[in-house]
XYZ file of C-alpha atoms in Angstrom:
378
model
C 0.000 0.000 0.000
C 2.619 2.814 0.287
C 4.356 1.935 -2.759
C 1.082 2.483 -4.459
C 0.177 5.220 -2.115
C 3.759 7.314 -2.994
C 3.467 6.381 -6.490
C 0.156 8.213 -6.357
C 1.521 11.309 -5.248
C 4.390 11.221 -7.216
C 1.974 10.649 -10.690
C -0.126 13.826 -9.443
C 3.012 16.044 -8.671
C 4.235 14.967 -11.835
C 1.220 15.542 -14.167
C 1.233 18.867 -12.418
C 4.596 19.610 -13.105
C 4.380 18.226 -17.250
C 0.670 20.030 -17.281
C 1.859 23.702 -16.203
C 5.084 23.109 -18.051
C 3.524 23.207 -21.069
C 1.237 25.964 -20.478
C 3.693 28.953 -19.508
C 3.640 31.653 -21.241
C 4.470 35.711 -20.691
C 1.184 36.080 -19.684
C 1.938 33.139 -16.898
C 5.304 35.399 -16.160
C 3.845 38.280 -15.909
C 1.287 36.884 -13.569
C 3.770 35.310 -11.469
C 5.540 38.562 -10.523
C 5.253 40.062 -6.741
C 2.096 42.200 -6.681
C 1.844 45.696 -4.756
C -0.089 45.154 -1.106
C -3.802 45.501 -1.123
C -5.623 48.222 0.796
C -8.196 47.574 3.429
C -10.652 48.951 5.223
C -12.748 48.165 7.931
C -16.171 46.425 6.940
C -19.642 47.094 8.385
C -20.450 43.896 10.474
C -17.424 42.396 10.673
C -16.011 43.650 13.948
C -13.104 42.077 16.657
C -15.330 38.810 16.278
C -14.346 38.691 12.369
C -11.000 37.203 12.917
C -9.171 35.218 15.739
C -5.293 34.601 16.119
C -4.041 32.001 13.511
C -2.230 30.782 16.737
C -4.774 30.059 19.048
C -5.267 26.250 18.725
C -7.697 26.222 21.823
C -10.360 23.096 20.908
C -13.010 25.898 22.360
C -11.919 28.656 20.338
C -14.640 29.735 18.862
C -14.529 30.475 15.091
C -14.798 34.149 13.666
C -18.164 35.418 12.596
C -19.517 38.456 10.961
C -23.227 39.500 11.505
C -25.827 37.777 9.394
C -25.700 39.064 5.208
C -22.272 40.763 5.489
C -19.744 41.519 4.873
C -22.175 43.289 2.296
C -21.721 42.651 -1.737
C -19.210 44.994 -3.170
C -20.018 43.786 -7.196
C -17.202 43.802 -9.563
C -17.787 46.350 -11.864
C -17.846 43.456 -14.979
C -19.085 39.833 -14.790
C -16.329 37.093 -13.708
C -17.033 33.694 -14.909
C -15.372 31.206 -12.234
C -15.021 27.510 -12.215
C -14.732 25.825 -8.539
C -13.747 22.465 -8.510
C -15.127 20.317 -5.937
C -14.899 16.531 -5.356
C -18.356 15.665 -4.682
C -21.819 17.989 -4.420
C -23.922 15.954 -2.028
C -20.932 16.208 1.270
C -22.451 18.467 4.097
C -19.029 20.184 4.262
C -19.463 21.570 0.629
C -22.909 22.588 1.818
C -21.904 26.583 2.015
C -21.134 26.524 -1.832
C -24.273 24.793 -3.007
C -26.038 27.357 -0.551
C -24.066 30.322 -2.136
C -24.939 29.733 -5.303
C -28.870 28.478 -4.510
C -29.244 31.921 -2.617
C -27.396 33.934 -5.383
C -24.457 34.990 -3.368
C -21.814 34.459 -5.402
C -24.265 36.564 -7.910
C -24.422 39.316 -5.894
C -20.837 40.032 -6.200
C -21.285 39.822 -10.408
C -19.935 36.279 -10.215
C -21.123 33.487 -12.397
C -19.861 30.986 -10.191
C -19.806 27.081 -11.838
C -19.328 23.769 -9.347
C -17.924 21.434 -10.975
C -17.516 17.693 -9.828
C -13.812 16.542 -10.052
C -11.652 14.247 -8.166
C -8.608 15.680 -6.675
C -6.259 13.854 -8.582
C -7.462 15.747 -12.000
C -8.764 18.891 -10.911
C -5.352 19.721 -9.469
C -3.268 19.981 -12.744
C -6.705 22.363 -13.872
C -6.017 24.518 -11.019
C -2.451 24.823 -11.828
C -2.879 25.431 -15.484
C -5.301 28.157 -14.724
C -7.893 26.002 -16.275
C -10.223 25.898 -13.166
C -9.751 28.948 -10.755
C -10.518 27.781 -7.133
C -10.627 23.898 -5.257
C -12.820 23.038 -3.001
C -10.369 20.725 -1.059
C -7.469 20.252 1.037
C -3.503 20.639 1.187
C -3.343 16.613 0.878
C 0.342 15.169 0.309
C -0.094 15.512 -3.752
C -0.957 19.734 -3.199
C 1.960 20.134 -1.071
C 4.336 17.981 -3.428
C 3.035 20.250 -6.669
C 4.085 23.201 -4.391
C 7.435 21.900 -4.184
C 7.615 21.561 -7.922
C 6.908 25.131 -8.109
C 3.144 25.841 -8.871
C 1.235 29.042 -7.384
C -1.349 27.122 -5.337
C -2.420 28.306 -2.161
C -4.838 27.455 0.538
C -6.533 30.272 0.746
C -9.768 29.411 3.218
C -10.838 26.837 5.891
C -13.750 25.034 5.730
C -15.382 23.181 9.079
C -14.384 21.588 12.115
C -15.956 19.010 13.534
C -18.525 19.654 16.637
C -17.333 18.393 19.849
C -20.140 15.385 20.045
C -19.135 13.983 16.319
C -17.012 10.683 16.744
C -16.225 10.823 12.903
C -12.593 9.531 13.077
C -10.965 6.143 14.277
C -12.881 3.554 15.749
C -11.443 0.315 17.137
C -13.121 -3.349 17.741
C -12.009 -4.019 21.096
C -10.080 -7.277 22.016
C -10.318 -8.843 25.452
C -9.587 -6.829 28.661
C -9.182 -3.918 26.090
C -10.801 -0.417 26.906
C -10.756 2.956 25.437
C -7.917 3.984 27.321
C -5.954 1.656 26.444
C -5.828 -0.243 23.297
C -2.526 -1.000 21.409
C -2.502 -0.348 18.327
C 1.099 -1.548 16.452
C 0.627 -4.397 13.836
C -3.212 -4.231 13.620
C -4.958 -3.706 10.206
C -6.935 -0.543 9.475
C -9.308 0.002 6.783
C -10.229 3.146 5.275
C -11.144 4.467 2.099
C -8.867 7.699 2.379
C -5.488 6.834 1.140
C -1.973 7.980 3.543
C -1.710 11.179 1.134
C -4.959 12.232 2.535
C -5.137 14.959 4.934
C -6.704 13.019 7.319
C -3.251 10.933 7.667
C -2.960 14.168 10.607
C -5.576 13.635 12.846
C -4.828 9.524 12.502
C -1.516 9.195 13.250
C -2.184 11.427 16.457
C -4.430 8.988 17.366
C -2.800 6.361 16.848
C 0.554 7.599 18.734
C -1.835 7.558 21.957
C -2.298 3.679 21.819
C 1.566 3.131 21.058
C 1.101 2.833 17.226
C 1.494 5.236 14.170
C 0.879 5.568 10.652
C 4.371 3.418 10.291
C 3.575 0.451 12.775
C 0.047 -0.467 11.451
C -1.208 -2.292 8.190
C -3.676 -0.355 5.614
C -6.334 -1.705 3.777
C -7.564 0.668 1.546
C -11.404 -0.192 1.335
C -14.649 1.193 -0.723
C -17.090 3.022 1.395
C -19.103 0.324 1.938
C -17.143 -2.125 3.153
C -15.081 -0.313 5.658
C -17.892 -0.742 8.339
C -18.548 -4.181 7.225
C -14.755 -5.289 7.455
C -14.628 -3.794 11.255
C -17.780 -5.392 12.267
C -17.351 -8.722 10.757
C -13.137 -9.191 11.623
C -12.084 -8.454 8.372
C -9.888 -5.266 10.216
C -9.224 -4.512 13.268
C -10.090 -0.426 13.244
C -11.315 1.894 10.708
C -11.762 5.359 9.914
C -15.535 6.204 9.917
C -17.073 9.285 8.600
C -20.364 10.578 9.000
C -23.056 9.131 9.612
C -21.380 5.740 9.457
C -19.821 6.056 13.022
C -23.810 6.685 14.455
C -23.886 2.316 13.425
C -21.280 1.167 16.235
C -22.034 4.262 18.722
C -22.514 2.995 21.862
C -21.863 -0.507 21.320
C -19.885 -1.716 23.987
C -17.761 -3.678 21.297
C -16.287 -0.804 19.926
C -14.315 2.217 20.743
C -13.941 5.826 19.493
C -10.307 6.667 19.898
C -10.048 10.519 17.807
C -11.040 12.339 15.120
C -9.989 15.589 13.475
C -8.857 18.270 15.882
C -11.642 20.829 17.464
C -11.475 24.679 16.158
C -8.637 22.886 13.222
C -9.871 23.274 9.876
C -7.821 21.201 7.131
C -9.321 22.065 4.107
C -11.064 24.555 2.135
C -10.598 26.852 -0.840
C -7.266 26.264 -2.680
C -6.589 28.860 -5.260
C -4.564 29.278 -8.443
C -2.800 31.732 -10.335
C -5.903 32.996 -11.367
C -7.519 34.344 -8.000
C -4.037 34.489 -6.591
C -2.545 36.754 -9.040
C -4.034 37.796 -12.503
C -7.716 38.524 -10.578
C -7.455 39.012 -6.919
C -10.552 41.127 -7.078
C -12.203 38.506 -8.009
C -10.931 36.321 -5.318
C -11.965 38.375 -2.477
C -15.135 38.617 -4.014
C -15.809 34.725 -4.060
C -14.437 35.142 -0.195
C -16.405 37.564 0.638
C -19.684 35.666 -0.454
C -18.541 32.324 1.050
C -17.655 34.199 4.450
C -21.343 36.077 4.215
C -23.273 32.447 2.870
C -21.609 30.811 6.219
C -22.439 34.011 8.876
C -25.931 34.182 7.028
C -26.772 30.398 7.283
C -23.850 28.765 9.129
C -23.240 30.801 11.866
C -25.068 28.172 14.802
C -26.690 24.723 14.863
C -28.347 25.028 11.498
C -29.621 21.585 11.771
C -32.205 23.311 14.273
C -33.864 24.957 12.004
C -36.086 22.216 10.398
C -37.383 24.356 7.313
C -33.808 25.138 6.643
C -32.236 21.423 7.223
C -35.006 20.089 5.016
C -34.289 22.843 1.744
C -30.243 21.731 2.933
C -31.200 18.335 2.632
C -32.680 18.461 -0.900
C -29.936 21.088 -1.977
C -27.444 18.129 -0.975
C -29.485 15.445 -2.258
C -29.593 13.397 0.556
C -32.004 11.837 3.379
C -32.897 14.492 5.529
C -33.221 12.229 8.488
C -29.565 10.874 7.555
C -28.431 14.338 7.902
C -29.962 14.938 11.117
C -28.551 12.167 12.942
C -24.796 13.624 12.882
C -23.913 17.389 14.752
C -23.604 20.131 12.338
C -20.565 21.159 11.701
C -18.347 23.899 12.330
C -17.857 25.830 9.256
C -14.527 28.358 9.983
C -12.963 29.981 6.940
C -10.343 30.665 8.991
C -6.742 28.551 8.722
C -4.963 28.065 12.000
C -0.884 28.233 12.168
C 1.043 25.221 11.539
C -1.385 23.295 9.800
C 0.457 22.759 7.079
C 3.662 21.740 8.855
C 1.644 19.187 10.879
C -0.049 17.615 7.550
C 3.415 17.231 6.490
C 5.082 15.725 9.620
C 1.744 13.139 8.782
C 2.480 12.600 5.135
C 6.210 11.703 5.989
C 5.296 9.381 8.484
C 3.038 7.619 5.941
C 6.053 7.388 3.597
C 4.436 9.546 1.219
C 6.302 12.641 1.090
C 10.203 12.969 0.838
C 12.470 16.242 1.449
C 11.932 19.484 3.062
C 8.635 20.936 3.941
C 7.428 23.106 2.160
C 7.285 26.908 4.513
C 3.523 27.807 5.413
C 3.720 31.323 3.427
C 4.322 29.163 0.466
C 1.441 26.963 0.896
C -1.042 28.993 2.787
C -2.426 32.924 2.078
C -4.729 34.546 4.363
C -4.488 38.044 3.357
C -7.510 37.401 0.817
C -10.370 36.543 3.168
C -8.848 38.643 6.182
C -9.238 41.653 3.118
C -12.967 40.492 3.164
C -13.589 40.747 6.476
C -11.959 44.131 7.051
C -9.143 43.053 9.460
C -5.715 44.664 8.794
């Protein structure tokens, strides 16, 4: 499994590479050159609560919020036509795009804003290129390796955390005289459907260093998703990595046992942007920002799943049970990106054995300048 899993990422960072190779030109030059600093000014609504300290990795923290339908549209003075790429539609966490564009957000900034469904694996070289504009996804082992190669991709905005009663993460079938608090984890098998390059290797491995194992002292099976709950419950593995609402199907079976999940208050995905938003058109890229941050502080801000009118139009919008999507805690959607994210993803990814050489510096990979621009905060 890592040979496949580092061949992976190597294939990726090297399409990347061959893709953008091809495709410079002066106008890619010109593009890449240092830009002047962007003014900013304060923003109606968005007050001290608009932005927290990139440092403050408190589980509690709570994330930054602007008051409901701001910050207000500022319209582009001509149309942009912009292409998000997004891995799936029907995911709760891509739930503030699908809302942005069902409520006309994105429109109210003159954007014609098109979702398109992409794995990460092809969408990236797009991105690069210039050929899609923005990712809806996360700075897995493959991003960070294309960044090394030399391509202007940021992370550019968080997406959720996880609420503190979700037990999305790494579940265990316990053995004898096992608990909780103490089950060893070295040598056992555990399935998953996310691959090592994935940036979910993070919140794993820190799980699994608890119980005196590690991404480098247990065997992967890399499963579909629906068989990774059927391989834990029948013996086939020995843990797994459940998502939502799979987890809710081994909750509070004695059996079992929830050992960690993503960090609290730690996004580790988002919006990734290209040279597009990043240099030719950064207008436009506070612009999509801004009506992602307002979509979130307009329907986001709380327990959305309380309203019932609203989770049944979010259910539709997502295409899925609405009675599925009740039974997990709403999530935490933060656009903000906390320090050292990035360096702990890769500490994960070289762990996993699927990312060689230095890391790659956190102003190289990350860019928070656009959405702090959006929300007023110099």
């Amino acid at each position: 499994m890592r040979t496949r899993t580092t061949a992976l990422s190597l294939l990726v960072a090297g399409s990347l590479l061959a893709a953008v190779g091809c495709a410079k030109s002066d106008d890619d030059r010109e593009a890449a050159a240092p830009t002047e600093p962007r003014t900013v000014t304060s923003v109606p609504g968005c007050g001290k609560g608009s932005w927290t300290d990139p440092a403050d990795l408190s589980p509690d923290r709570k994330p930054a919020r602007c008051a409901p339908d701001t910050p207000a549209p500022e319209p582009l003075a001509d149309e942009r036509s912009l292409t998000i790429a997004t891995g799936t539609l029907s995911a709760e966490y891509v739930a503030p795009l699908q809302m942005a564009v069902e409520k006309g957000e994105f429109a109210k900034e003159n954007l014609n804003v098109d979702l398109k469904v992409l794995p990460t694996p092809d969408a990236l070289p797009l991105l690069a290129k210039g050929d899609v504009d923005a990712q809806w996804a996360a700075p897995e082992a493959a991003v960070m390796n294309g960044i090394t190669s030399g391509f202007d991709i940021k992370w550019t905005a968080g997406n959720f955390s996880p609420d503190p009663r979700s037990k999305s993460g790494l579940w265990v079938r316990l053995k004898k005289d096992e608990t909780a608090a103490r089950v060893p984890m070295a040598g056992r098998k555990l399935g998953t459907m996310i691959g090592k390059g994935s940036v979910i290797a993070y919140p794993m491995n820190k799980a699994l260093k608890k119980h005196g194992g590690g991404l480098d002292e247990i065997q992967f099976q890399q499963l579909g998703s629906a068989d990774v709950l059927t391989a834990l419950q029948n013996g086939g593995t020995d843990s797994a990595w459940l998502l939502d609402p799979v987890w809710r199907k081994v909750d509070g079976d004695k059996r079992y046992a929830f050992l960690g999940g993503q960090p609290q208050a730690e996004p580790l995905g988002g919006l990734l942007f290209g040279p597009n938003l990043l240099k030719k058109d950064p207008d436009a890229g506070v612009a999509l920002l801004r009506a992602y941050i307002r979509t979130v502080n307009t329907y986001f801000a709380g327990d959305y799943k309380a309203d019932k009118a609203f989770a049944t139009k979010l259910a539709k919008l997502l295409d899925t049970d609405e009675d599925v999507l009740l039974s997990t805690p709403p999530l935490r959607m933060d656009w903000e990106i906390r320090k050292g994210t990035t360096d702990r993803l890769q500490d994960a990814y070289r762990a996993a054995g699927v990312s060689k050489g230095d890391k790659v510096p956190e102003k190289k990979a990350v860019d928070r300048t656009l959405y702090e621009e959006a929300v007023g905060h110099k």
